[in-house]
JSON list of C-alpha atoms in Angstrom, two decimals:
[
{"chain": "A", "resi": 1, "resn": "ASP", "atom": "CA", "xyz": [-9.45, -19.22, -14.46]},
{"chain": "A", "resi": 2, "resn": "GLN", "atom": "CA", "xyz": [-12.01, -16.75, -13.08]},
{"chain": "A", "resi": 3, "resn": "GLU", "atom": "CA", "xyz": [-9.74, -13.72, -13.49]},
{"chain": "A", "resi": 4, "resn": "GLU", "atom": "CA", "xyz": [-9.19, -14.68, -17.14]},
{"chain": "A", "resi": 5, "resn": "CYS", "atom": "CA", "xyz": [-12.94, -15.03, -17.53]},
{"chain": "A", "resi": 6, "resn": "ILE", "atom": "CA", "xyz": [-13.56, -11.59, -15.99]},
{"chain": "A", "resi": 7, "resn": "ASP", "atom": "CA", "xyz": [-11.00, -10.08, -18.35]},
{"chain": "A", "resi": 8, "resn": "PHE", "atom": "CA", "xyz": [-12.68, -11.74, -21.33]},
{"chain": "A", "resi": 9, "resn": "PHE", "atom": "CA", "xyz": [-16.14, -10.39, -20.43]},
{"chain": "A", "resi": 10, "resn": "ARG", "atom": "CA", "xyz": [-14.66, -6.94, -19.84]},
{"chain": "A", "resi": 11, "resn": "LYS", "atom": "CA", "xyz": [-13.19, -6.87, -23.37]},
{"chain": "A", "resi": 12, "resn": "ASN", "atom": "CA", "xyz": [-16.16, -8.57, -25.03]},
{"chain": "A", "resi": 13, "resn": "ARG", "atom": "CA", "xyz": [-19.56, -7.20, -24.04]},
{"chain": "A", "resi": 14, "resn": "HIS", "atom": "CA", "xyz": [-21.79, -10.29, -24.25]},
{"chain": "A", "resi": 15, "resn": "GLU", "atom": "CA", "xyz": [-24.58, -11.55, -22.03]},
{"chain": "A", "resi": 16, "resn": "LYS", "atom": "CA", "xyz": [-23.28, -15.11, -22.23]},
{"chain": "A", "resi": 17, "resn": "VAL", "atom": "CA", "xyz": [-20.30, -16.98, -23.63]},
{"chain": "A", "resi": 18, "resn": "ALA", "atom": "CA", "xyz": [-19.99, -20.59, -24.70]},
{"chain": "A", "resi": 19, "resn": "VAL", "atom": "CA", "xyz": [-17.04, -22.61, -23.39]},
{"chain": "A", "resi": 20, "resn": "ILE", "atom": "CA", "xyz": [-15.70, -25.19, -25.83]},
{"chain": "A", "resi": 21, "resn": "ASP", "atom": "CA", "xyz": [-13.03, -27.87, -25.68]},
{"chain": "A", "resi": 22, "resn": "GLU", "atom": "CA", "xyz": [-10.20, -28.47, -28.13]},
{"chain": "A", "resi": 23, "resn": "LYS", "atom": "CA", "xyz": [-12.53, -30.36, -30.50]},
{"chain": "A", "resi": 24, "resn": "GLY", "atom": "CA", "xyz": [-15.06, -27.51, -30.58]},
{"chain": "A", "resi": 25, "resn": "SER", "atom": "CA", "xyz": [-17.66, -29.26, -28.46]},
{"chain": "A", "resi": 26, "resn": "ILE", "atom": "CA", "xyz": [-19.62, -27.04, -26.06]},
{"chain": "A", "resi": 27, "resn": "LEU", "atom": "CA", "xyz": [-18.77, -27.69, -22.43]},
{"chain": "A", "resi": 28, "resn": "GLY", "atom": "CA", "xyz": [-21.12, -25.11, -20.96]},
{"chain": "A", "resi": 29, "resn": "ILE", "atom": "CA", "xyz": [-22.31, -21.52, -20.82]},
{"chain": "A", "resi": 30, "resn": "ILE", "atom": "CA", "xyz": [-20.99, -18.66, -18.66]},
{"chain": "A", "resi": 31, "resn": "ARG", "atom": "CA", "xyz": [-23.47, -15.85, -18.10]},
{"chain": "A", "resi": 32, "resn": "ALA", "atom": "CA", "xyz": [-22.57, -12.22, -17.45]},
{"chain": "A", "resi": 33, "resn": "LYS", "atom": "CA", "xyz": [-24.78, -12.03, -14.35]},
{"chain": "A", "resi": 34, "resn": "ASP", "atom": "CA", "xyz": [-22.72, -14.82, -12.77]},
{"chain": "A", "resi": 35, "resn": "ILE", "atom": "CA", "xyz": [-19.50, -12.98, -13.62]},
{"chain": "A", "resi": 36, "resn": "PHE", "atom": "CA", "xyz": [-20.78, -9.93, -11.73]},
{"chain": "A", "resi": 37, "resn": "LYS", "atom": "CA", "xyz": [-20.94, -12.06, -8.59]},
{"chain": "A", "resi": 38, "resn": "VAL", "atom": "CA", "xyz": [-17.37, -13.24, -9.13]},
{"chain": "A", "resi": 39, "resn": "ILE", "atom": "CA", "xyz": [-16.18, -9.64, -9.65]},
{"chain": "A", "resi": 40, "resn": "GLU", "atom": "CA", "xyz": [-17.80, -8.67, -6.36]},
{"chain": "A", "resi": 41, "resn": "GLU", "atom": "CA", "xyz": [-16.09, -11.57, -4.60]},
{"chain": "A", "resi": 42, "resn": "GLU", "atom": "CA", "xyz": [-12.71, -10.64, -6.11]},
{"chain": "A", "resi": 43, "resn": "SER", "atom": "CA", "xyz": [-13.14, -6.99, -5.07]},
{"chain": "A", "resi": 44, "resn": "THR", "atom": "CA", "xyz": [-14.08, -8.03, -1.53]},
{"chain": "A", "resi": 45, "resn": "GLU", "atom": "CA", "xyz": [-11.06, -10.32, -1.35]},
{"chain": "A", "resi": 46, "resn": "ASP", "atom": "CA", "xyz": [-8.70, -7.52, -2.42]},
{"chain": "A", "resi": 47, "resn": "PHE", "atom": "CA", "xyz": [-10.31, -5.07, 0.02]},
{"chain": "A", "resi": 48, "resn": "TYR", "atom": "CA", "xyz": [-10.01, -7.54, 2.91]},
{"chain": "A", "resi": 49, "resn": "GLY", "atom": "CA", "xyz": [-6.42, -8.27, 1.93]},
{"chain": "A", "resi": 50, "resn": "LEU", "atom": "CA", "xyz": [-5.44, -4.60, 2.16]},
{"chain": "A", "resi": 51, "resn": "ALA", "atom": "CA", "xyz": [-6.86, -4.52, 5.68]},
{"chain": "A", "resi": 52, "resn": "GLY", "atom": "CA", "xyz": [-5.13, -7.75, 6.68]},
{"chain": "A", "resi": 53, "resn": "LEU", "atom": "CA", "xyz": [-8.41, -9.67, 6.99]},
{"chain": "A", "resi": 54, "resn": "GLN", "atom": "CA", "xyz": [-9.43, -13.10, 5.79]},
{"chain": "A", "resi": 55, "resn": "LYS", "atom": "CA", "xyz": [-12.02, -13.14, 3.02]},
{"chain": "A", "resi": 56, "resn": "GLU", "atom": "CA", "xyz": [-13.97, -15.74, 5.01]},
{"chain": "A", "resi": 57, "resn": "GLU", "atom": "CA", "xyz": [-14.55, -13.32, 7.89]},
{"chain": "A", "resi": 58, "resn": "ASP", "atom": "CA", "xyz": [-18.04, -11.95, 8.36]},
{"chain": "A", "resi": 59, "resn": "ILE", "atom": "CA", "xyz": [-19.46, -9.24, 10.59]},
{"chain": "A", "resi": 60, "resn": "GLY", "atom": "CA", "xyz": [-21.60, -11.84, 12.36]},
{"chain": "A", "resi": 61, "resn": "ASP", "atom": "CA", "xyz": [-18.67, -14.06, 13.38]},
{"chain": "A", "resi": 62, "resn": "THR", "atom": "CA", "xyz": [-18.04, -14.75, 17.05]},
{"chain": "A", "resi": 63, "resn": "ALA", "atom": "CA", "xyz": [-15.28, -12.96, 18.97]},
{"chain": "A", "resi": 64, "resn": "PHE", "atom": "CA", "xyz": [-13.18, -16.16, 18.97]},
{"chain": "A", "resi": 65, "resn": "GLU", "atom": "CA", "xyz": [-13.48, -16.47, 15.17]},
{"chain": "A", "resi": 66, "resn": "LYS", "atom": "CA", "xyz": [-12.46, -12.83, 14.73]},
{"chain": "A", "resi": 67, "resn": "VAL", "atom": "CA", "xyz": [-9.39, -13.40, 16.90]},
{"chain": "A", "resi": 68, "resn": "GLU", "atom": "CA", "xyz": [-8.53, -16.52, 14.88]},
{"chain": "A", "resi": 69, "resn": "TYR", "atom": "CA", "xyz": [-8.71, -14.58, 11.61]},
{"chain": "A", "resi": 70, "resn": "ARG", "atom": "CA", "xyz": [-6.88, -11.44, 12.75]},
{"chain": "A", "resi": 71, "resn": "LEU", "atom": "CA", "xyz": [-4.29, -12.34, 15.38]},
{"chain": "A", "resi": 72, "resn": "GLY", "atom": "CA", "xyz": [-1.64, -13.71, 13.03]},
{"chain": "A", "resi": 73, "resn": "TRP", "atom": "CA", "xyz": [-1.70, -10.58, 10.89]},
{"chain": "A", "resi": 74, "resn": "LEU", "atom": "CA", "xyz": [-1.51, -8.33, 13.95]},
{"chain": "A", "resi": 75, "resn": "ILE", "atom": "CA", "xyz": [1.51, -10.25, 15.25]},
{"chain": "A", "resi": 76, "resn": "LEU", "atom": "CA", "xyz": [3.24, -9.82, 11.88]},
{"chain": "A", "resi": 77, "resn": "ASN", "atom": "CA", "xyz": [2.52, -6.09, 12.02]},
{"chain": "A", "resi": 78, "resn": "LEU", "atom": "CA", "xyz": [3.90, -6.01, 15.55]},
{"chain": "A", "resi": 79, "resn": "PHE", "atom": "CA", "xyz": [7.26, -7.40, 14.44]},
{"chain": "A", "resi": 80, "resn": "THR", "atom": "CA", "xyz": [7.49, -4.92, 11.57]},
{"chain": "A", "resi": 81, "resn": "ALA", "atom": "CA", "xyz": [6.65, -2.10, 14.01]},
{"chain": "A", "resi": 82, "resn": "PHE", "atom": "CA", "xyz": [9.65, -3.13, 16.09]},
{"chain": "A", "resi": 83, "resn": "LEU", "atom": "CA", "xyz": [11.86, -2.35, 13.09]},
{"chain": "A", "resi": 84, "resn": "SER", "atom": "CA", "xyz": [10.68, 1.25, 13.28]},
{"chain": "A", "resi": 85, "resn": "ALA", "atom": "CA", "xyz": [11.31, 1.24, 17.02]},
{"chain": "A", "resi": 86, "resn": "VAL", "atom": "CA", "xyz": [14.88, 0.08, 16.44]},
{"chain": "A", "resi": 87, "resn": "VAL", "atom": "CA", "xyz": [15.49, 2.95, 14.01]},
{"chain": "A", "resi": 88, "resn": "VAL", "atom": "CA", "xyz": [14.07, 5.49, 16.47]},
{"chain": "A", "resi": 89, "resn": "SER", "atom": "CA", "xyz": [16.21, 4.10, 19.30]},
{"chain": "A", "resi": 90, "resn": "LEU", "atom": "CA", "xyz": [19.34, 4.88, 17.26]},
{"chain": "A", "resi": 91, "resn": "PHE", "atom": "CA", "xyz": [18.52, 8.59, 17.60]},
{"chain": "A", "resi": 92, "resn": "GLU", "atom": "CA", "xyz": [17.66, 8.65, 21.28]},
{"chain": "A", "resi": 93, "resn": "GLU", "atom": "CA", "xyz": [20.22, 11.36, 22.00]},
{"chain": "A", "resi": 94, "resn": "THR", "atom": "CA", "xyz": [18.94, 13.54, 19.16]},
{"chain": "A", "resi": 95, "resn": "ILE", "atom": "CA", "xyz": [15.35, 13.29, 20.39]},
{"chain": "A", "resi": 96, "resn": "SER", "atom": "CA", "xyz": [16.35, 14.04, 23.97]},
{"chain": "A", "resi": 97, "resn": "LYS", "atom": "CA", "xyz": [18.11, 17.24, 22.87]},
{"chain": "A", "resi": 98, "resn": "PHE", "atom": "CA", "xyz": [15.33, 18.33, 20.50]},
{"chain": "A", "resi": 99, "resn": "VAL", "atom": "CA", "xyz": [12.11, 17.04, 22.03]},
{"chain": "A", "resi": 100, "resn": "LEU", "atom": "CA", "xyz": [9.86, 18.65, 19.40]},
{"chain": "A", "resi": 101, "resn": "LEU", "atom": "CA", "xyz": [11.06, 16.01, 16.95]},
{"chain": "A", "resi": 102, "resn": "ALA", "atom": "CA", "xyz": [8.88, 13.46, 18.76]},
{"chain": "A", "resi": 103, "resn": "ALA", "atom": "CA", "xyz": [5.77, 15.51, 17.99]},
{"chain": "A", "resi": 104, "resn": "PHE", "atom": "CA", "xyz": [6.47, 15.53, 14.24]},
{"chain": "A", "resi": 105, "resn": "MET", "atom": "CA", "xyz": [7.57, 11.90, 13.87]},
{"chain": "A", "resi": 106, "resn": "PRO", "atom": "CA", "xyz": [3.98, 10.59, 13.50]},
{"chain": "A", "resi": 107, "resn": "ILE", "atom": "CA", "xyz": [3.36, 13.20, 10.79]},
{"chain": "A", "resi": 108, "resn": "VAL", "atom": "CA", "xyz": [6.31, 12.04, 8.69]},
{"chain": "A", "resi": 109, "resn": "ALA", "atom": "CA", "xyz": [5.42, 8.36, 9.11]},
{"chain": "A", "resi": 110, "resn": "GLY", "atom": "CA", "xyz": [1.69, 8.91, 8.70]},
{"chain": "A", "resi": 111, "resn": "MET", "atom": "CA", "xyz": [1.95, 10.93, 5.49]},
{"chain": "A", "resi": 112, "resn": "GLY", "atom": "CA", "xyz": [4.30, 8.35, 4.00]},
{"chain": "A", "resi": 113, "resn": "GLY", "atom": "CA", "xyz": [1.99, 5.51, 5.00]},
{"chain": "A", "resi": 114, "resn": "ASN", "atom": "CA", "xyz": [-1.07, 7.23, 3.51]},
{"chain": "A", "resi": 115, "resn": "ALA", "atom": "CA", "xyz": [0.73, 7.99, 0.24]},
{"chain": "A", "resi": 116, "resn": "GLY", "atom": "CA", "xyz": [2.03, 4.43, 0.03]},
{"chain": "A", "resi": 117, "resn": "THR", "atom": "CA", "xyz": [-1.45, 3.03, 0.59]},
{"chain": "A", "resi": 118, "resn": "GLN", "atom": "CA", "xyz": [-2.85, 5.21, -2.20]},
{"chain": "A", "resi": 119, "resn": "THR", "atom": "CA", "xyz": [-0.25, 3.98, -4.68]},
{"chain": "A", "resi": 120, "resn": "THR", "atom": "CA", "xyz": [-0.58, 0.36, -3.56]},
{"chain": "A", "resi": 121, "resn": "ALA", "atom": "CA", "xyz": [-4.37, 0.42, -3.86]},
{"chain": "A", "resi": 122, "resn": "ILE", "atom": "CA", "xyz": [-4.18, 1.70, -7.45]},
{"chain": "A", "resi": 123, "resn": "LEU", "atom": "CA", "xyz": [-1.57, -0.89, -8.40]},
{"chain": "A", "resi": 124, "resn": "ILE", "atom": "CA", "xyz": [-3.49, -3.78, -6.84]},
{"chain": "A", "resi": 125, "resn": "ARG", "atom": "CA", "xyz": [-6.73, -2.79, -8.57]},
{"chain": "A", "resi": 126, "resn": "SER", "atom": "CA", "xyz": [-4.93, -2.46, -11.92]},
{"chain": "A", "resi": 127, "resn": "LEU", "atom": "CA", "xyz": [-3.25, -5.85, -11.49]},
{"chain": "A", "resi": 128, "resn": "ALA", "atom": "CA", "xyz": [-6.56, -7.44, -10.57]},
{"chain": "A", "resi": 129, "resn": "LEU", "atom": "CA", "xyz": [-8.19, -5.97, -13.69]},
{"chain": "A", "resi": 130, "resn": "LYS", "atom": "CA", "xyz": [-5.13, -6.98, -15.74]},
{"chain": "A", "resi": 131, "resn": "SER", "atom": "CA", "xyz": [-4.90, -3.45, -17.12]},
{"chain": "A", "resi": 132, "resn": "ILE", "atom": "CA", "xyz": [-1.15, -3.43, -16.41]},
{"chain": "A", "resi": 133, "resn": "ASP", "atom": "CA", "xyz": [1.66, -5.93, -16.12]},
{"chain": "A", "resi": 134, "resn": "SER", "atom": "CA", "xyz": [5.32, -5.92, -15.15]},
{"chain": "A", "resi": 135, "resn": "SER", "atom": "CA", "xyz": [6.34, -4.71, -18.64]},
{"chain": "A", "resi": 136, "resn": "PHE", "atom": "CA", "xyz": [4.89, -1.30, -17.75]},
{"chain": "A", "resi": 137, "resn": "ALA", "atom": "CA", "xyz": [6.73, -1.18, -14.42]},
{"chain": "A", "resi": 138, "resn": "LYS", "atom": "CA", "xyz": [9.22, 1.50, -15.44]},
{"chain": "A", "resi": 139, "resn": "ARG", "atom": "CA", "xyz": [6.60, 3.84, -16.88]},
{"chain": "A", "resi": 140, "resn": "ILE", "atom": "CA", "xyz": [4.31, 3.37, -13.88]},
{"chain": "A", "resi": 141, "resn": "LEU", "atom": "CA", "xyz": [7.18, 3.96, -11.46]},
{"chain": "A", "resi": 142, "resn": "VAL", "atom": "CA", "xyz": [8.22, 7.19, -13.21]},
{"chain": "A", "resi": 143, "resn": "SER", "atom": "CA", "xyz": [4.62, 8.42, -13.18]},
{"chain": "A", "resi": 144, "resn": "GLU", "atom": "CA", "xyz": [4.05, 7.63, -9.49]},
{"chain": "A", "resi": 145, "resn": "VAL", "atom": "CA", "xyz": [7.36, 9.11, -8.37]},
{"chain": "A", "resi": 146, "resn": "SER", "atom": "CA", "xyz": [6.75, 12.25, -10.44]},
{"chain": "A", "resi": 147, "resn": "ALA", "atom": "CA", "xyz": [3.35, 12.70, -8.81]},
{"chain": "A", "resi": 148, "resn": "ALA", "atom": "CA", "xyz": [4.92, 12.09, -5.40]},
{"chain": "A", "resi": 149, "resn": "ILE", "atom": "CA", "xyz": [7.51, 14.82, -6.01]},
{"chain": "A", "resi": 150, "resn": "VAL", "atom": "CA", "xyz": [4.79, 17.38, -6.75]},
{"chain": "A", "resi": 151, "resn": "ASN", "atom": "CA", "xyz": [2.65, 16.25, -3.81]},
{"chain": "A", "resi": 152, "resn": "GLY", "atom": "CA", "xyz": [5.74, 16.10, -1.62]},
{"chain": "A", "resi": 153, "resn": "PHE", "atom": "CA", "xyz": [6.69, 19.70, -2.38]},
{"chain": "A", "resi": 154, "resn": "VAL", "atom": "CA", "xyz": [3.22, 20.93, -1.47]},
{"chain": "A", "resi": 155, "resn": "ILE", "atom": "CA", "xyz": [2.97, 18.83, 1.69]},
{"chain": "A", "resi": 156, "resn": "GLY", "atom": "CA", "xyz": [6.59, 19.60, 2.59]},
{"chain": "A", "resi": 157, "resn": "ILE", "atom": "CA", "xyz": [6.02, 23.36, 2.37]},
{"chain": "A", "resi": 158, "resn": "ILE", "atom": "CA", "xyz": [2.89, 23.14, 4.53]},
{"chain": "A", "resi": 159, "resn": "VAL", "atom": "CA", "xyz": [4.58, 20.97, 7.15]},
{"chain": "A", "resi": 160, "resn": "GLY", "atom": "CA", "xyz": [7.74, 23.09, 7.05]},
{"chain": "A", "resi": 161, "resn": "VAL", "atom": "CA", "xyz": [5.83, 26.32, 7.67]},
{"chain": "A", "resi": 162, "resn": "ILE", "atom": "CA", "xyz": [3.87, 24.78, 10.55]},
{"chain": "A", "resi": 163, "resn": "ALA", "atom": "CA", "xyz": [7.07, 23.32, 12.04]},
{"chain": "A", "resi": 164, "resn": "TYR", "atom": "CA", "xyz": [8.74, 26.72, 11.84]},
{"chain": "A", "resi": 165, "resn": "LEU", "atom": "CA", "xyz": [5.80, 28.40, 13.58]},
{"chain": "A", "resi": 166, "resn": "PHE", "atom": "CA", "xyz": [6.06, 25.91, 16.44]},
{"chain": "A", "resi": 167, "resn": "ASN", "atom": "CA", "xyz": [9.44, 27.19, 17.69]},
{"chain": "A", "resi": 168, "resn": "GLN", "atom": "CA", "xyz": [10.62, 29.87, 15.22]},
{"chain": "A", "resi": 169, "resn": "ASN", "atom": "CA", "xyz": [13.49, 27.63, 14.09]},
{"chain": "A", "resi": 170, "resn": "LEU", "atom": "CA", "xyz": [13.92, 27.85, 10.31]},
{"chain": "A", "resi": 171, "resn": "MET", "atom": "CA", "xyz": [16.15, 24.78, 10.04]},
{"chain": "A", "resi": 172, "resn": "PHE", "atom": "CA", "xyz": [13.66, 22.67, 11.96]},
{"chain": "A", "resi": 173, "resn": "GLY", "atom": "CA", "xyz": [11.03, 23.66, 9.41]},
{"chain": "A", "resi": 174, "resn": "VAL", "atom": "CA", "xyz": [13.40, 22.74, 6.58]},
{"chain": "A", "resi": 175, "resn": "VAL", "atom": "CA", "xyz": [14.14, 19.34, 8.12]},
{"chain": "A", "resi": 176, "resn": "ALA", "atom": "CA", "xyz": [10.43, 18.57, 8.62]},
{"chain": "A", "resi": 177, "resn": "GLY", "atom": "CA", "xyz": [9.52, 19.72, 5.10]},
{"chain": "A", "resi": 178, "resn": "VAL", "atom": "CA", "xyz": [12.32, 17.89, 3.30]},
{"chain": "A", "resi": 179, "resn": "SER", "atom": "CA", "xyz": [11.66, 14.71, 5.30]},
{"chain": "A", "resi": 180, "resn": "ASN", "atom": "CA", "xyz": [8.03, 14.67, 4.19]},
{"chain": "A", "resi": 181, "resn": "LEU", "atom": "CA", "xyz": [9.02, 15.27, 0.58]},
{"chain": "A", "resi": 182, "resn": "LEU", "atom": "CA", "xyz": [11.53, 12.41, 0.58]},
{"chain": "A", "resi": 183, "resn": "ASN", "atom": "CA", "xyz": [9.21, 10.02, 2.41]},
{"chain": "A", "resi": 184, "resn": "LEU", "atom": "CA", "xyz": [6.41, 10.60, -0.10]},
{"chain": "A", "resi": 185, "resn": "ILE", "atom": "CA", "xyz": [8.85, 9.71, -2.88]},
{"chain": "A", "resi": 186, "resn": "ILE", "atom": "CA", "xyz": [9.85, 6.57, -0.98]},
{"chain": "A", "resi": 187, "resn": "ALA", "atom": "CA", "xyz": [6.17, 5.72, -0.51]},
{"chain": "A", "resi": 188, "resn": "ALA", "atom": "CA", "xyz": [5.54, 6.03, -4.24]},
{"chain": "A", "resi": 189, "resn": "PHE", "atom": "CA", "xyz": [8.58, 3.87, -5.03]},
{"chain": "A", "resi": 190, "resn": "PHE", "atom": "CA", "xyz": [7.74, 1.00, -2.68]},
{"chain": "A", "resi": 191, "resn": "GLY", "atom": "CA", "xyz": [3.99, 1.37, -3.26]},
{"chain": "A", "resi": 192, "resn": "THR", "atom": "CA", "xyz": [4.66, 0.67, -6.94]},
{"chain": "A", "resi": 193, "resn": "ILE", "atom": "CA", "xyz": [7.45, -1.90, -6.70]},
{"chain": "A", "resi": 194, "resn": "VAL", "atom": "CA", "xyz": [6.16, -4.13, -3.89]},
{"chain": "A", "resi": 195, "resn": "PRO", "atom": "CA", "xyz": [2.85, -5.21, -5.54]},
{"chain": "A", "resi": 196, "resn": "LEU", "atom": "CA", "xyz": [4.59, -5.82, -8.88]},
{"chain": "A", "resi": 197, "resn": "VAL", "atom": "CA", "xyz": [7.36, -7.88, -7.26]},
{"chain": "A", "resi": 198, "resn": "LEU", "atom": "CA", "xyz": [4.92, -9.94, -5.19]},
{"chain": "A", "resi": 199, "resn": "LYS", "atom": "CA", "xyz": [2.79, -10.56, -8.28]},
{"chain": "A", "resi": 200, "resn": "SER", "atom": "CA", "xyz": [5.83, -11.67, -10.29]},
{"chain": "A", "resi": 201, "resn": "PHE", "atom": "CA", "xyz": [6.69, -14.22, -7.59]},
{"chain": "A", "resi": 202, "resn": "GLY", "atom": "CA", "xyz": [3.17, -15.59, -7.53]},
{"chain": "A", "resi": 203, "resn": "PHE", "atom": "CA", "xyz": [2.04, -14.01, -4.25]},
{"chain": "A", "resi": 204, "resn": "ASP", "atom": "CA", "xyz": [-1.22, -12.15, -3.77]},
{"chain": "A", "resi": 205, "resn": "PRO", "atom": "CA", "xyz": [-0.27, -8.45, -3.67]},
{"chain": "A", "resi": 206, "resn": "ALA", "atom": "CA", "xyz": [-3.56, -7.50, -2.00]},
{"chain": "A", "resi": 207, "resn": "SER", "atom": "CA", "xyz": [-2.85, -9.52, 1.13]},
{"chain": "A", "resi": 208, "resn": "SER", "atom": "CA", "xyz": [0.89, -8.84, 1.38]},
{"chain": "A", "resi": 209, "resn": "SER", "atom": "CA", "xyz": [1.73, -5.39, 0.04]},
{"chain": "A", "resi": 210, "resn": "GLY", "atom": "CA", "xyz": [0.36, -3.20, 2.81]},
{"chain": "A", "resi": 211, "resn": "VAL", "atom": "CA", "xyz": [2.57, -4.42, 5.62]},
{"chain": "A", "resi": 212, "resn": "PHE", "atom": "CA", "xyz": [5.75, -4.17, 3.53]},
{"chain": "A", "resi": 213, "resn": "VAL", "atom": "CA", "xyz": [4.98, -0.70, 2.16]},
{"chain": "A", "resi": 214, "resn": "THR", "atom": "CA", "xyz": [4.02, 0.68, 5.57]},
{"chain": "A", "resi": 215, "resn": "THR", "atom": "CA", "xyz": [7.17, -0.77, 7.12]},
{"chain": "A", "resi": 216, "resn": "MET", "atom": "CA", "xyz": [9.35, 0.84, 4.47]},
{"chain": "A", "resi": 217, "resn": "THR", "atom": "CA", "xyz": [7.74, 4.27, 4.83]},
{"chain": "A", "resi": 218, "resn": "ASP", "atom": "CA", "xyz": [8.00, 4.12, 8.63]},
{"chain": "A", "resi": 219, "resn": "VAL", "atom": "CA", "xyz": [11.61, 2.94, 8.70]},
{"chain": "A", "resi": 220, "resn": "PHE", "atom": "CA", "xyz": [12.91, 5.26, 6.00]},
{"chain": "A", "resi": 221, "resn": "GLY", "atom": "CA", "xyz": [10.73, 8.13, 7.19]},
{"chain": "A", "resi": 222, "resn": "PHE", "atom": "CA", "xyz": [12.16, 8.02, 10.71]},
{"chain": "A", "resi": 223, "resn": "LEU", "atom": "CA", "xyz": [15.67, 7.42, 9.38]},
{"chain": "A", "resi": 224, "resn": "ILE", "atom": "CA", "xyz": [15.53, 10.47, 7.09]},
{"chain": "A", "resi": 225, "resn": "PHE", "atom": "CA", "xyz": [13.78, 12.76, 9.58]},
{"chain": "A", "resi": 226, "resn": "LEU", "atom": "CA", "xyz": [15.94, 11.95, 12.58]},
{"chain": "A", "resi": 227, "resn": "GLY", "atom": "CA", "xyz": [19.09, 11.62, 10.47]},
{"chain": "A", "resi": 228, "resn": "LEU", "atom": "CA", "xyz": [18.64, 15.09, 8.98]},
{"chain": "A", "resi": 229, "resn": "ALA", "atom": "CA", "xyz": [17.82, 16.47, 12.40]},
{"chain": "A", "resi": 230, "resn": "THR", "atom": "CA", "xyz": [21.04, 15.02, 13.79]},
{"chain": "A", "resi": 231, "resn": "ILE", "atom": "CA", "xyz": [23.10, 16.57, 10.99]},
{"chain": "A", "resi": 232, "resn": "VAL", "atom": "CA", "xyz": [21.38, 19.96, 10.79]},
{"chain": "A", "resi": 233, "resn": "LEU", "atom": "CA", "xyz": [20.04, 20.76, 14.24]},
{"chain": "A", "resi": 234, "resn": "LEU", "atom": "CA", "xyz": [22.71, 19.41, 16.59]}
]
């Protein structure tokens, strides 16, 4: 397996390695320079997967080929986006009474999405390099959530102050700040759990994690923000 081979060369710094069968006979030689090419291909595949692209796609492809590669992923993202729309529609009355909420909704969702992408990218790279496995899940989760709490407090305070300055409403600032804090924690949780779960079930976390993590941060972000606004501001 090429990932096993990459891991072997990473732990054993040799220019070439002999491959033998069960009887000790040499089957062939694997050279480090060839492994570098495989590492580049693996990295490209993971990068394309995070963006929802096929590894076969090239910048010189025709417009029809680009549509063929991308349309299915975009349709999947469209359906997940409708989940967020459903959540927002549940708070139509709240938004109509406090219109400024609409201006801050993209901030809550966007910050959660960015934080989730950061966590997911780190997890996917570590899984690809085999520097972690599911046995470290609890420790990784605690570490990511702890970092998210600190980041969330800082971001929450900044957003809360700005939200307060918008309309001189202290509780609106509190709602905006707390929502960002909680959504960053949610982003860290799902950004850690989703790649590990997908990997454990045999799926490629690079090509599947992004859409699930973003959906979770959007749905829960809107639910928390608009839910708190309904309770506190109305």
